[in-house]
Amino acid sequence: MFYHLLKHVLLGPLLRLLFRPRIEGLENIPPEGAAIVAGNHLSFSDHFLMPAILTRRITFLAKAEYFTGPGLKGRLTAAFFRSAGQIPVDRSGKDAGQAALREGLGVLSRGELLGIYPEGTRSHDGRLYKGKVGVAAMALGAGVPVVPCAMLGTFEIQPPGQKLPKIRRVTIRFGAPLEFSRYAGMEGERAVLRAVTDEIMYAILGLSGQEYVDRYAAEVKAEEEEKRKKARRSSR
């Protein structure tokens, strides 16, 4: 109930008023039945802008840290994310991938929309990074189409580290659904998962026009953070 209040009465109308999102390809979202919406991830604002413009409810897998903050602020943040249709997933353990897969397949088994950011984390520089194969495992395991999505302008309104977004117009673009029935029963084959994931990422790239980096975003972030640490140590 609170999800609908948040979307249709409180947050949704406010987001549409402030950011006046241009919506392209909304007809590519299936009116019913399970499907995955796979998008680029440029900003914290992505979590709320896409659900605000969709007529159907969409559930995203979100990192568990959003739900475990201390004190009143932490409890309010957790309640907000849950009401916005987010499911916490622990990404720290060795079974993190399987936990996300179970949660995602559970959403799809109920005939719902599942939102996924295949890069696994926000882009720190506005580029599009290599996708993780979990999106392919879910698509093949559930036998559902994947709708590619591009968020444009959200990096500029709220890049990583910026607490409040700038008020500026954004664009949300949906592409034609991708079908992978030709790979039915092959979700256990790594090469197939990689091929399906790459096809999804190239579809997102075609919609977003970003520069593509054939490496995982988390790896690049870690390397750059290590360089910054070394630079700080050497400057002392």
PDB file of C-alpha atoms in Angstrom:
ATOM      1  CA  MET A   1       0.000   0.000   0.000  1.00  0.00           C
ATOM      2  CA  PHE A   2       2.757   2.463   0.939  1.00  0.00           C
ATOM      3  CA  TYR A   3       4.477   1.728  -2.387  1.00  0.00           C
ATOM      4  CA  HIS A   4       1.456   3.067  -4.273  1.00  0.00           C
ATOM      5  CA  LEU A   5       1.177   6.059  -1.930  1.00  0.00           C
ATOM      6  CA  LEU A   6       4.853   6.849  -2.450  1.00  0.00           C
ATOM      7  CA  LYS A   7       4.705   6.429  -6.219  1.00  0.00           C
ATOM      8  CA  HIS A   8       1.379   8.015  -7.082  1.00  0.00           C
ATOM      9  CA  VAL A   9       0.917  10.633  -4.347  1.00  0.00           C
ATOM     10  CA  LEU A  10       4.208  11.555  -2.677  1.00  0.00           C
ATOM     11  CA  LEU A  11       7.518  10.936  -4.439  1.00  0.00           C
ATOM     12  CA  GLY A  12       6.427  10.062  -7.980  1.00  0.00           C
ATOM     13  CA  PRO A  13       4.620  13.330  -8.810  1.00  0.00           C
ATOM     14  CA  LEU A  14       7.451  15.347  -7.227  1.00  0.00           C
ATOM     15  CA  LEU A  15      10.129  13.600  -9.307  1.00  0.00           C
ATOM     16  CA  ARG A  16       8.152  14.059 -12.509  1.00  0.00           C
ATOM     17  CA  LEU A  17       7.649  17.743 -11.708  1.00  0.00           C
ATOM     18  CA  LEU A  18      11.280  18.465 -10.836  1.00  0.00           C
ATOM     19  CA  PHE A  19      13.109  16.413 -13.462  1.00  0.00           C
ATOM     20  CA  ARG A  20      10.475  16.397 -16.254  1.00  0.00           C
ATOM     21  CA  PRO A  21      11.836  13.088 -17.592  1.00  0.00           C
ATOM     22  CA  ARG A  22      11.654  12.466 -21.318  1.00  0.00           C
ATOM     23  CA  ILE A  23      10.390   8.924 -21.772  1.00  0.00           C
ATOM     24  CA  GLU A  24      11.227   7.046 -24.955  1.00  0.00           C
ATOM     25  CA  GLY A  25      10.160   3.510 -25.839  1.00  0.00           C
ATOM     26  CA  LEU A  26       7.785   2.996 -22.927  1.00  0.00           C
ATOM     27  CA  GLU A  27       5.723   0.730 -25.186  1.00  0.00           C
ATOM     28  CA  ASN A  28       8.582  -1.797 -24.954  1.00  0.00           C
ATOM     29  CA  ILE A  29       7.682  -2.565 -21.326  1.00  0.00           C
ATOM     30  CA  PRO A  30       5.341  -5.599 -21.352  1.00  0.00           C
ATOM     31  CA  PRO A  31       1.909  -4.627 -19.968  1.00  0.00           C
ATOM     32  CA  GLU A  32       1.820  -7.856 -17.958  1.00  0.00           C
ATOM     33  CA  GLY A  33       3.923 -10.900 -17.162  1.00  0.00           C
ATOM     34  CA  ALA A  34       7.472 -11.298 -15.918  1.00  0.00           C
ATOM     35  CA  ALA A  35      10.337  -9.421 -17.549  1.00  0.00           C
ATOM     36  CA  ILE A  36      13.713  -7.967 -16.647  1.00  0.00           C
ATOM     37  CA  VAL A  37      14.523  -4.297 -17.168  1.00  0.00           C
ATOM     38  CA  ALA A  38      18.320  -3.999 -17.408  1.00  0.00           C
ATOM     39  CA  GLY A  39      19.826  -0.524 -17.297  1.00  0.00           C
ATOM     40  CA  ASN A  40      23.006   1.445 -16.967  1.00  0.00           C
ATOM     41  CA  HIS A  41      23.669   2.813 -13.494  1.00  0.00           C
ATOM     42  CA  LEU A  42      24.984   6.351 -13.258  1.00  0.00           C
ATOM     43  CA  SER A  43      23.464   7.827 -10.140  1.00  0.00           C
ATOM     44  CA  PHE A  44      21.741   7.188  -6.826  1.00  0.00           C
ATOM     45  CA  SER A  45      18.734   8.911  -8.417  1.00  0.00           C
ATOM     46  CA  ASP A  46      18.318   6.013 -10.874  1.00  0.00           C
ATOM     47  CA  HIS A  47      16.718   3.962  -8.088  1.00  0.00           C
ATOM     48  CA  PHE A  48      13.731   6.303  -7.968  1.00  0.00           C
ATOM     49  CA  LEU A  49      13.391   7.936 -11.376  1.00  0.00           C
ATOM     50  CA  MET A  50      12.706   4.753 -13.334  1.00  0.00           C
ATOM     51  CA  PRO A  51      10.058   3.356 -10.935  1.00  0.00           C
ATOM     52  CA  ALA A  52       8.409   6.784 -10.858  1.00  0.00           C
ATOM     53  CA  ILE A  53       7.682   6.785 -14.601  1.00  0.00           C
ATOM     54  CA  LEU A  54       6.636   3.153 -15.070  1.00  0.00           C
ATOM     55  CA  THR A  55       2.956   2.309 -14.847  1.00  0.00           C
ATOM     56  CA  ARG A  56       3.820  -1.187 -13.569  1.00  0.00           C
ATOM     57  CA  ARG A  57       5.491  -1.874 -10.278  1.00  0.00           C
ATOM     58  CA  ILE A  58       9.166  -2.781 -10.617  1.00  0.00           C
ATOM     59  CA  THR A  59      11.362  -4.412  -7.976  1.00  0.00           C
ATOM     60  CA  PHE A  60      15.106  -3.790  -7.822  1.00  0.00           C
ATOM     61  CA  LEU A  61      17.828  -5.736  -6.082  1.00  0.00           C
ATOM     62  CA  ALA A  62      19.757  -3.267  -3.905  1.00  0.00           C
ATOM     63  CA  LYS A  63      22.856  -3.611  -1.767  1.00  0.00           C
ATOM     64  CA  ALA A  64      22.094  -4.580   1.817  1.00  0.00           C
ATOM     65  CA  GLU A  65      23.984  -1.557   3.188  1.00  0.00           C
ATOM     66  CA  TYR A  66      21.008   0.624   2.262  1.00  0.00           C
ATOM     67  CA  PHE A  67      18.922  -1.343   4.779  1.00  0.00           C
ATOM     68  CA  THR A  68      21.326  -1.661   7.705  1.00  0.00           C
ATOM     69  CA  GLY A  69      22.244   1.905   8.653  1.00  0.00           C
ATOM     70  CA  PRO A  70      22.327   2.763  12.382  1.00  0.00           C
ATOM     71  CA  GLY A  71      19.848   4.848  14.328  1.00  0.00           C
ATOM     72  CA  LEU A  72      16.661   6.546  13.266  1.00  0.00           C
ATOM     73  CA  LYS A  73      18.137   7.663   9.951  1.00  0.00           C
ATOM     74  CA  GLY A  74      19.078   4.076   9.121  1.00  0.00           C
ATOM     75  CA  ARG A  75      15.612   2.777   9.965  1.00  0.00           C
ATOM     76  CA  LEU A  76      13.939   5.485   7.902  1.00  0.00           C
ATOM     77  CA  THR A  77      16.250   4.806   4.960  1.00  0.00           C
ATOM     78  CA  ALA A  78      15.520   1.075   5.118  1.00  0.00           C
ATOM     79  CA  ALA A  79      11.774   1.702   5.284  1.00  0.00           C
ATOM     80  CA  PHE A  80      12.017   4.071   2.342  1.00  0.00           C
ATOM     81  CA  PHE A  81      13.895   1.582   0.170  1.00  0.00           C
ATOM     82  CA  ARG A  82      11.492  -1.222   0.990  1.00  0.00           C
ATOM     83  CA  SER A  83       8.513   0.980   0.221  1.00  0.00           C
ATOM     84  CA  ALA A  84      10.145   1.888  -3.098  1.00  0.00           C
ATOM     85  CA  GLY A  85      10.233  -1.782  -4.090  1.00  0.00           C
ATOM     86  CA  GLN A  86      13.883  -2.547  -3.282  1.00  0.00           C
ATOM     87  CA  ILE A  87      15.049  -5.947  -2.025  1.00  0.00           C
ATOM     88  CA  PRO A  88      18.260  -6.099   0.052  1.00  0.00           C
ATOM     89  CA  VAL A  89      21.019  -8.376  -1.205  1.00  0.00           C
ATOM     90  CA  ASP A  90      24.242  -9.017   0.713  1.00  0.00           C
ATOM     91  CA  ARG A  91      27.053  -8.549  -1.803  1.00  0.00           C
ATOM     92  CA  SER A  92      29.928  -9.233   0.586  1.00  0.00           C
ATOM     93  CA  GLY A  93      29.975 -13.018   0.969  1.00  0.00           C
ATOM     94  CA  LYS A  94      31.045 -15.757  -1.408  1.00  0.00           C
ATOM     95  CA  ASP A  95      27.401 -16.708  -1.952  1.00  0.00           C
ATOM     96  CA  ALA A  96      26.336 -13.153  -2.828  1.00  0.00           C
ATOM     97  CA  GLY A  97      25.721 -14.048  -6.470  1.00  0.00           C
ATOM     98  CA  GLN A  98      23.492 -16.985  -5.566  1.00  0.00           C
ATOM     99  CA  ALA A  99      21.543 -14.865  -3.074  1.00  0.00           C
ATOM    100  CA  ALA A 100      20.834 -12.262  -5.749  1.00  0.00           C
ATOM    101  CA  LEU A 101      19.864 -14.988  -8.213  1.00  0.00           C
ATOM    102  CA  ARG A 102      17.388 -16.532  -5.761  1.00  0.00           C
ATOM    103  CA  GLU A 103      15.794 -13.184  -4.971  1.00  0.00           C
ATOM    104  CA  GLY A 104      15.553 -12.216  -8.626  1.00  0.00           C
ATOM    105  CA  LEU A 105      14.034 -15.511  -9.725  1.00  0.00           C
ATOM    106  CA  GLY A 106      11.523 -15.210  -6.887  1.00  0.00           C
ATOM    107  CA  VAL A 107      10.323 -11.851  -8.222  1.00  0.00           C
ATOM    108  CA  LEU A 108      10.068 -13.199 -11.766  1.00  0.00           C
ATOM    109  CA  SER A 109       8.210 -16.333 -10.641  1.00  0.00           C
ATOM    110  CA  ARG A 110       5.413 -14.048  -9.444  1.00  0.00           C
ATOM    111  CA  GLY A 111       5.035 -12.555 -12.915  1.00  0.00           C
ATOM    112  CA  GLU A 112       6.537  -9.213 -11.887  1.00  0.00           C
ATOM    113  CA  LEU A 113       9.033  -6.759 -13.364  1.00  0.00           C
ATOM    114  CA  LEU A 114      12.583  -7.046 -12.063  1.00  0.00           C
ATOM    115  CA  GLY A 115      15.037  -4.177 -12.392  1.00  0.00           C
ATOM    116  CA  ILE A 116      18.747  -4.973 -12.650  1.00  0.00           C
ATOM    117  CA  TYR A 117      21.909  -2.938 -13.123  1.00  0.00           C
ATOM    118  CA  PRO A 118      24.232  -5.503 -14.765  1.00  0.00           C
ATOM    119  CA  GLU A 119      27.353  -3.427 -14.039  1.00  0.00           C
ATOM    120  CA  GLY A 120      26.825  -4.285 -10.365  1.00  0.00           C
ATOM    121  CA  THR A 121      27.604  -0.788  -9.105  1.00  0.00           C
ATOM    122  CA  ARG A 122      27.297   2.831 -10.128  1.00  0.00           C
ATOM    123  CA  SER A 123      29.656   4.109 -12.796  1.00  0.00           C
ATOM    124  CA  HIS A 124      32.140   6.464 -11.140  1.00  0.00           C
ATOM    125  CA  ASP A 125      33.005   8.319 -14.341  1.00  0.00           C
ATOM    126  CA  GLY A 126      29.929   8.149 -16.571  1.00  0.00           C
ATOM    127  CA  ARG A 127      31.204   5.303 -18.752  1.00  0.00           C
ATOM    128  CA  LEU A 128      29.445   1.967 -19.300  1.00  0.00           C
ATOM    129  CA  TYR A 129      31.265  -1.019 -17.832  1.00  0.00           C
ATOM    130  CA  LYS A 130      31.246  -4.757 -18.479  1.00  0.00           C
ATOM    131  CA  GLY A 131      28.116  -6.499 -17.228  1.00  0.00           C
ATOM    132  CA  LYS A 132      28.074  -9.316 -14.705  1.00  0.00           C
ATOM    133  CA  VAL A 133      26.440 -12.545 -15.851  1.00  0.00           C
ATOM    134  CA  GLY A 134      23.748 -12.660 -13.153  1.00  0.00           C
ATOM    135  CA  VAL A 135      21.315 -10.869 -15.453  1.00  0.00           C
ATOM    136  CA  ALA A 136      21.755 -13.631 -18.037  1.00  0.00           C
ATOM    137  CA  ALA A 137      21.332 -16.380 -15.439  1.00  0.00           C
ATOM    138  CA  MET A 138      18.035 -14.848 -14.328  1.00  0.00           C
ATOM    139  CA  ALA A 139      16.756 -14.293 -17.866  1.00  0.00           C
ATOM    140  CA  LEU A 140      17.531 -17.868 -18.922  1.00  0.00           C
ATOM    141  CA  GLY A 141      16.493 -19.428 -15.619  1.00  0.00           C
ATOM    142  CA  ALA A 142      13.092 -17.740 -15.692  1.00  0.00           C
ATOM    143  CA  GLY A 143      12.681 -17.773 -19.474  1.00  0.00           C
ATOM    144  CA  VAL A 144      11.773 -14.080 -19.623  1.00  0.00           C
ATOM    145  CA  PRO A 145      12.599 -11.218 -22.005  1.00  0.00           C
ATOM    146  CA  VAL A 146      15.060  -8.470 -21.123  1.00  0.00           C
ATOM    147  CA  VAL A 147      14.186  -4.844 -21.855  1.00  0.00           C
ATOM    148  CA  PRO A 148      17.355  -2.719 -22.161  1.00  0.00           C
ATOM    149  CA  CYS A 149      17.157   0.722 -20.591  1.00  0.00           C
ATOM    150  CA  ALA A 150      19.378   3.801 -20.704  1.00  0.00           C
ATOM    151  CA  MET A 151      19.346   6.559 -18.122  1.00  0.00           C
ATOM    152  CA  LEU A 152      20.676   9.771 -19.650  1.00  0.00           C
ATOM    153  CA  GLY A 153      21.578  12.857 -17.642  1.00  0.00           C
ATOM    154  CA  THR A 154      21.416  11.281 -14.195  1.00  0.00           C
ATOM    155  CA  PHE A 155      25.218  11.283 -13.804  1.00  0.00           C
ATOM    156  CA  GLU A 156      25.189  15.040 -14.328  1.00  0.00           C
ATOM    157  CA  ILE A 157      22.433  15.661 -11.785  1.00  0.00           C
ATOM    158  CA  GLN A 158      23.907  13.452  -9.069  1.00  0.00           C
ATOM    159  CA  PRO A 159      27.365  11.952  -9.614  1.00  0.00           C
ATOM    160  CA  PRO A 160      28.764   9.601  -6.948  1.00  0.00           C
ATOM    161  CA  GLY A 161      29.463  11.456  -3.717  1.00  0.00           C
ATOM    162  CA  GLN A 162      26.886  14.196  -4.261  1.00  0.00           C
ATOM    163  CA  LYS A 163      24.153  13.966  -1.640  1.00  0.00           C
ATOM    164  CA  LEU A 164      21.423  15.996  -3.322  1.00  0.00           C
ATOM    165  CA  PRO A 165      20.598  15.981  -7.034  1.00  0.00           C
ATOM    166  CA  LYS A 166      20.604  19.068  -9.209  1.00  0.00           C
ATOM    167  CA  ILE A 167      17.291  19.998 -10.758  1.00  0.00           C
ATOM    168  CA  ARG A 168      17.786  19.215 -14.429  1.00  0.00           C
ATOM    169  CA  ARG A 169      15.868  17.334 -17.081  1.00  0.00           C
ATOM    170  CA  VAL A 170      16.736  13.662 -17.678  1.00  0.00           C
ATOM    171  CA  THR A 171      15.886  11.091 -20.340  1.00  0.00           C
ATOM    172  CA  ILE A 172      14.878   7.464 -19.799  1.00  0.00           C
ATOM    173  CA  ARG A 173      15.025   5.330 -22.930  1.00  0.00           C
ATOM    174  CA  PHE A 174      13.745   1.747 -23.298  1.00  0.00           C
ATOM    175  CA  GLY A 175      14.750  -0.533 -26.159  1.00  0.00           C
ATOM    176  CA  ALA A 176      12.987  -3.447 -27.793  1.00  0.00           C
ATOM    177  CA  PRO A 177      12.772  -6.586 -25.606  1.00  0.00           C
ATOM    178  CA  LEU A 178      15.556  -9.112 -26.108  1.00  0.00           C
ATOM    179  CA  GLU A 179      14.530 -12.761 -26.323  1.00  0.00           C
ATOM    180  CA  PHE A 180      16.920 -15.573 -25.432  1.00  0.00           C
ATOM    181  CA  SER A 181      14.717 -18.648 -25.879  1.00  0.00           C
ATOM    182  CA  ARG A 182      17.374 -20.072 -28.219  1.00  0.00           C
ATOM    183  CA  TYR A 183      19.503 -20.654 -25.114  1.00  0.00           C
ATOM    184  CA  ALA A 184      16.791 -22.439 -23.103  1.00  0.00           C
ATOM    185  CA  GLY A 185      18.282 -24.927 -20.648  1.00  0.00           C
ATOM    186  CA  MET A 186      21.826 -23.570 -21.106  1.00  0.00           C
ATOM    187  CA  GLU A 187      21.968 -21.264 -18.081  1.00  0.00           C
ATOM    188  CA  GLY A 188      24.692 -23.446 -16.563  1.00  0.00           C
ATOM    189  CA  GLU A 189      27.138 -22.769 -19.401  1.00  0.00           C
ATOM    190  CA  ARG A 190      29.493 -19.898 -18.653  1.00  0.00           C
ATOM    191  CA  ALA A 191      30.141 -19.040 -22.305  1.00  0.00           C
ATOM    192  CA  VAL A 192      26.402 -18.734 -22.953  1.00  0.00           C
ATOM    193  CA  LEU A 193      25.922 -16.495 -19.915  1.00  0.00           C
ATOM    194  CA  ARG A 194      28.761 -14.271 -21.108  1.00  0.00           C
ATOM    195  CA  ALA A 195      27.335 -14.038 -24.633  1.00  0.00           C
ATOM    196  CA  VAL A 196      23.840 -13.170 -23.380  1.00  0.00           C
ATOM    197  CA  THR A 197      25.190 -10.572 -20.951  1.00  0.00           C
ATOM    198  CA  ASP A 198      27.300  -8.952 -23.663  1.00  0.00           C
ATOM    199  CA  GLU A 199      24.275  -8.765 -25.969  1.00  0.00           C
ATOM    200  CA  ILE A 200      22.327  -7.002 -23.222  1.00  0.00           C
ATOM    201  CA  MET A 201      25.171  -4.566 -22.535  1.00  0.00           C
ATOM    202  CA  TYR A 202      25.577  -3.705 -26.218  1.00  0.00           C
ATOM    203  CA  ALA A 203      21.845  -3.011 -26.415  1.00  0.00           C
ATOM    204  CA  ILE A 204      22.174  -0.635 -23.450  1.00  0.00           C
ATOM    205  CA  LEU A 205      25.199   0.952 -25.119  1.00  0.00           C
ATOM    206  CA  GLY A 206      23.207   1.546 -28.289  1.00  0.00           C
ATOM    207  CA  LEU A 207      20.585   3.404 -26.274  1.00  0.00           C
ATOM    208  CA  SER A 208      22.919   5.415 -24.050  1.00  0.00           C
ATOM    209  CA  GLY A 209      25.784   6.305 -26.395  1.00  0.00           C
ATOM    210  CA  GLN A 210      28.261   5.994 -23.518  1.00  0.00           C
ATOM    211  CA  GLU A 211      31.898   5.084 -23.879  1.00  0.00           C
ATOM    212  CA  TYR A 212      32.224   1.342 -23.174  1.00  0.00           C
ATOM    213  CA  VAL A 213      34.901  -0.197 -20.962  1.00  0.00           C
ATOM    214  CA  ASP A 214      35.374  -3.970 -21.227  1.00  0.00           C
ATOM    215  CA  ARG A 215      36.242  -4.319 -17.553  1.00  0.00           C
ATOM    216  CA  TYR A 216      34.199  -4.585 -14.375  1.00  0.00           C
ATOM    217  CA  ALA A 217      33.469  -1.235 -12.744  1.00  0.00           C
ATOM    218  CA  ALA A 218      34.295  -2.523  -9.262  1.00  0.00           C
ATOM    219  CA  GLU A 219      37.796  -3.555 -10.394  1.00  0.00           C
ATOM    220  CA  VAL A 220      38.516  -0.173 -11.948  1.00  0.00           C
ATOM    221  CA  LYS A 221      37.193   1.626  -8.863  1.00  0.00           C
ATOM    222  CA  ALA A 222      39.417  -0.471  -6.598  1.00  0.00           C
ATOM    223  CA  GLU A 223      42.498   0.227  -8.726  1.00  0.00           C
ATOM    224  CA  GLU A 224      41.860   3.967  -8.746  1.00  0.00           C
ATOM    225  CA  GLU A 225      41.280   4.016  -4.998  1.00  0.00           C
ATOM    226  CA  GLU A 226      44.576   2.184  -4.471  1.00  0.00           C
ATOM    227  CA  LYS A 227      46.350   4.766  -6.645  1.00  0.00           C
ATOM    228  CA  ARG A 228      44.859   7.577  -4.565  1.00  0.00           C
ATOM    229  CA  LYS A 229      46.015   5.896  -1.346  1.00  0.00           C
ATOM    230  CA  LYS A 230      49.559   5.529  -2.702  1.00  0.00           C
ATOM    231  CA  ALA A 231      49.563   9.158  -3.814  1.00  0.00           C
ATOM    232  CA  ARG A 232      48.477  10.302  -0.345  1.00  0.00           C
ATOM    233  CA  ARG A 233      51.162   8.177   1.317  1.00  0.00           C
ATOM    234  CA  SER A 234      53.885   9.474  -0.993  1.00  0.00           C
ATOM    235  CA  SER A 235      52.882  13.101  -0.388  1.00  0.00           C
ATOM    236  CA  ARG A 236      53.384  12.846   3.377  1.00  0.00           C
TER     237      ARG A 236
END
